[in-house]
Coordinates of C-alpha atoms in Angstrom, one line a residue:
M1 CA -47.0 106.9 -114.3
T2 CA -48.9 109.2 -116.6
D3 CA -51.4 110.1 -113.9
P4 CA -50.2 109.2 -110.4
S5 CA -53.5 110.4 -108.8
Y6 CA -54.9 107.0 -109.7
L7 CA -52.3 105.2 -107.7
A8 CA -53.2 104.9 -104.0
N9 CA -50.3 102.8 -103.0
L10 CA -47.1 101.2 -104.3
E11 CA -45.7 98.1 -102.6
M12 CA -42.2 96.9 -103.1
D13 CA -40.9 93.7 -101.6
T14 CA -37.6 91.8 -101.8
N15 CA -37.6 88.1 -101.0
Q16 CA -34.5 86.1 -100.1
V17 CA -34.1 82.4 -99.6
W18 CA -31.7 82.5 -96.8
D19 CA -31.3 79.2 -95.0
S20 CA -31.0 75.4 -95.7
N21 CA -34.7 74.9 -95.0
N22 CA -35.5 77.2 -98.0
D23 CA -37.1 79.7 -95.6
V24 CA -37.8 83.1 -97.2
L25 CA -36.8 86.4 -95.6
I26 CA -39.1 89.2 -96.8
Y27 CA -38.1 92.9 -96.8
G28 CA -41.2 95.0 -97.5
S29 CA -42.2 98.6 -98.1
S30 CA -45.3 100.4 -99.0
A31 CA -45.0 103.8 -100.6
Q32 CA -48.2 105.4 -99.5
V33 CA -46.2 107.2 -96.8
M34 CA -43.3 104.8 -97.1
D35 CA -44.3 102.2 -94.4
I36 CA -41.3 100.0 -93.9
G37 CA -42.0 96.6 -92.4
N38 CA -43.3 93.2 -93.1
T39 CA -46.5 91.6 -94.2
Q40 CA -46.8 87.9 -93.3
P41 CA -47.9 86.1 -96.5
T42 CA -50.0 83.4 -94.9
S43 CA -52.0 85.4 -92.3
G44 CA -51.9 89.0 -93.5
A45 CA -50.4 90.0 -90.1
H46 CA -47.8 92.7 -90.4
W47 CA -45.5 94.9 -88.4
N48 CA -44.5 98.4 -89.3
V49 CA -40.9 99.4 -88.7
S50 CA -41.2 103.0 -89.5
T51 CA -43.2 105.6 -91.4
V52 CA -41.2 108.1 -93.4
T53 CA -42.7 111.1 -95.3
C54 CA -42.8 110.1 -98.9
K55 CA -43.5 113.3 -100.8
G56 CA -47.2 112.8 -100.2
G57 CA -47.2 109.2 -101.5
P58 CA -47.6 108.1 -105.1
P59 CA -50.7 110.2 -105.8
K60 CA -48.6 113.4 -105.2
W61 CA -45.5 112.2 -107.1
Q62 CA -44.5 113.9 -110.4
S63 CA -46.0 112.2 -113.4
D64 CA -43.8 110.8 -116.3
Y65 CA -40.8 110.8 -114.0
W66 CA -38.4 108.1 -112.9
H67 CA -38.5 107.9 -109.1
H68 CA -35.5 106.2 -107.4
V69 CA -36.3 104.3 -104.2
Q70 CA -33.5 102.5 -102.3
I71 CA -34.0 100.6 -99.0
K72 CA -30.9 99.7 -97.1
V73 CA -31.5 96.5 -95.1
H74 CA -29.5 93.6 -93.6
R75 CA -30.4 90.4 -91.8
D76 CA -29.0 88.2 -89.1
G77 CA -28.8 84.4 -88.9
S78 CA -32.0 84.1 -86.9
G79 CA -34.5 85.5 -89.5
N80 CA -34.6 89.1 -88.4
A81 CA -34.7 91.9 -90.9
Y82 CA -33.0 95.2 -90.1
Y83 CA -34.0 98.4 -91.8
D84 CA -31.2 100.9 -91.9
S85 CA -32.5 103.7 -94.2
V86 CA -34.8 104.5 -97.1
T87 CA -33.8 107.0 -99.9
L88 CA -36.4 108.5 -102.2
D89 CA -35.1 110.6 -105.1
G90 CA -31.8 111.3 -103.3
V91 CA -33.3 112.2 -99.9
T92 CA -32.3 109.7 -97.2
S93 CA -34.3 109.0 -94.0
K94 CA -32.5 106.9 -91.4
L95 CA -34.3 104.0 -89.9
N96 CA -33.2 101.9 -86.9
D97 CA -35.6 99.1 -86.5
S98 CA -36.0 95.4 -87.0
G99 CA -38.4 92.5 -86.8
F100 CA -38.7 88.8 -87.4
S101 CA -39.3 88.3 -91.1
S102 CA -38.7 84.7 -92.0
F103 CA -41.4 82.4 -93.5
A104 CA -41.4 78.7 -94.2
L105 CA -42.3 79.0 -97.9
D106 CA -39.9 76.3 -99.1
W107 CA -38.9 78.4 -102.1
K108 CA -35.8 77.1 -104.0
P109 CA -32.7 79.2 -104.3
N110 CA -31.9 80.7 -107.6
G111 CA -31.0 78.0 -110.2
D112 CA -32.7 75.2 -108.2
W113 CA -36.2 75.4 -109.7
C114 CA -35.9 72.5 -112.1

């Protein structure tokens, strides 16, 4: 980002087709203050797992710099997402929360689109 003051928020989601019904598990984060949680795609409803200080959010981040964000997550066989930690530029904040995060979107697994 040449001028991060123009960026109010940065959302990063990972989607995983995880069962035989082609349901999608969504791991979500929003780097305004690094809200970790889920936004439900059909209703807009969401739950926040945790809020971690994120160097003031994107408007305060250093310009022309590669920021490294890692979110450590795992899931169970029932559609729950577990958020273990978030690391921003080498600084790790532990998380210990979860929530139901599976949606019936009928996406196809990788390689099954055609």
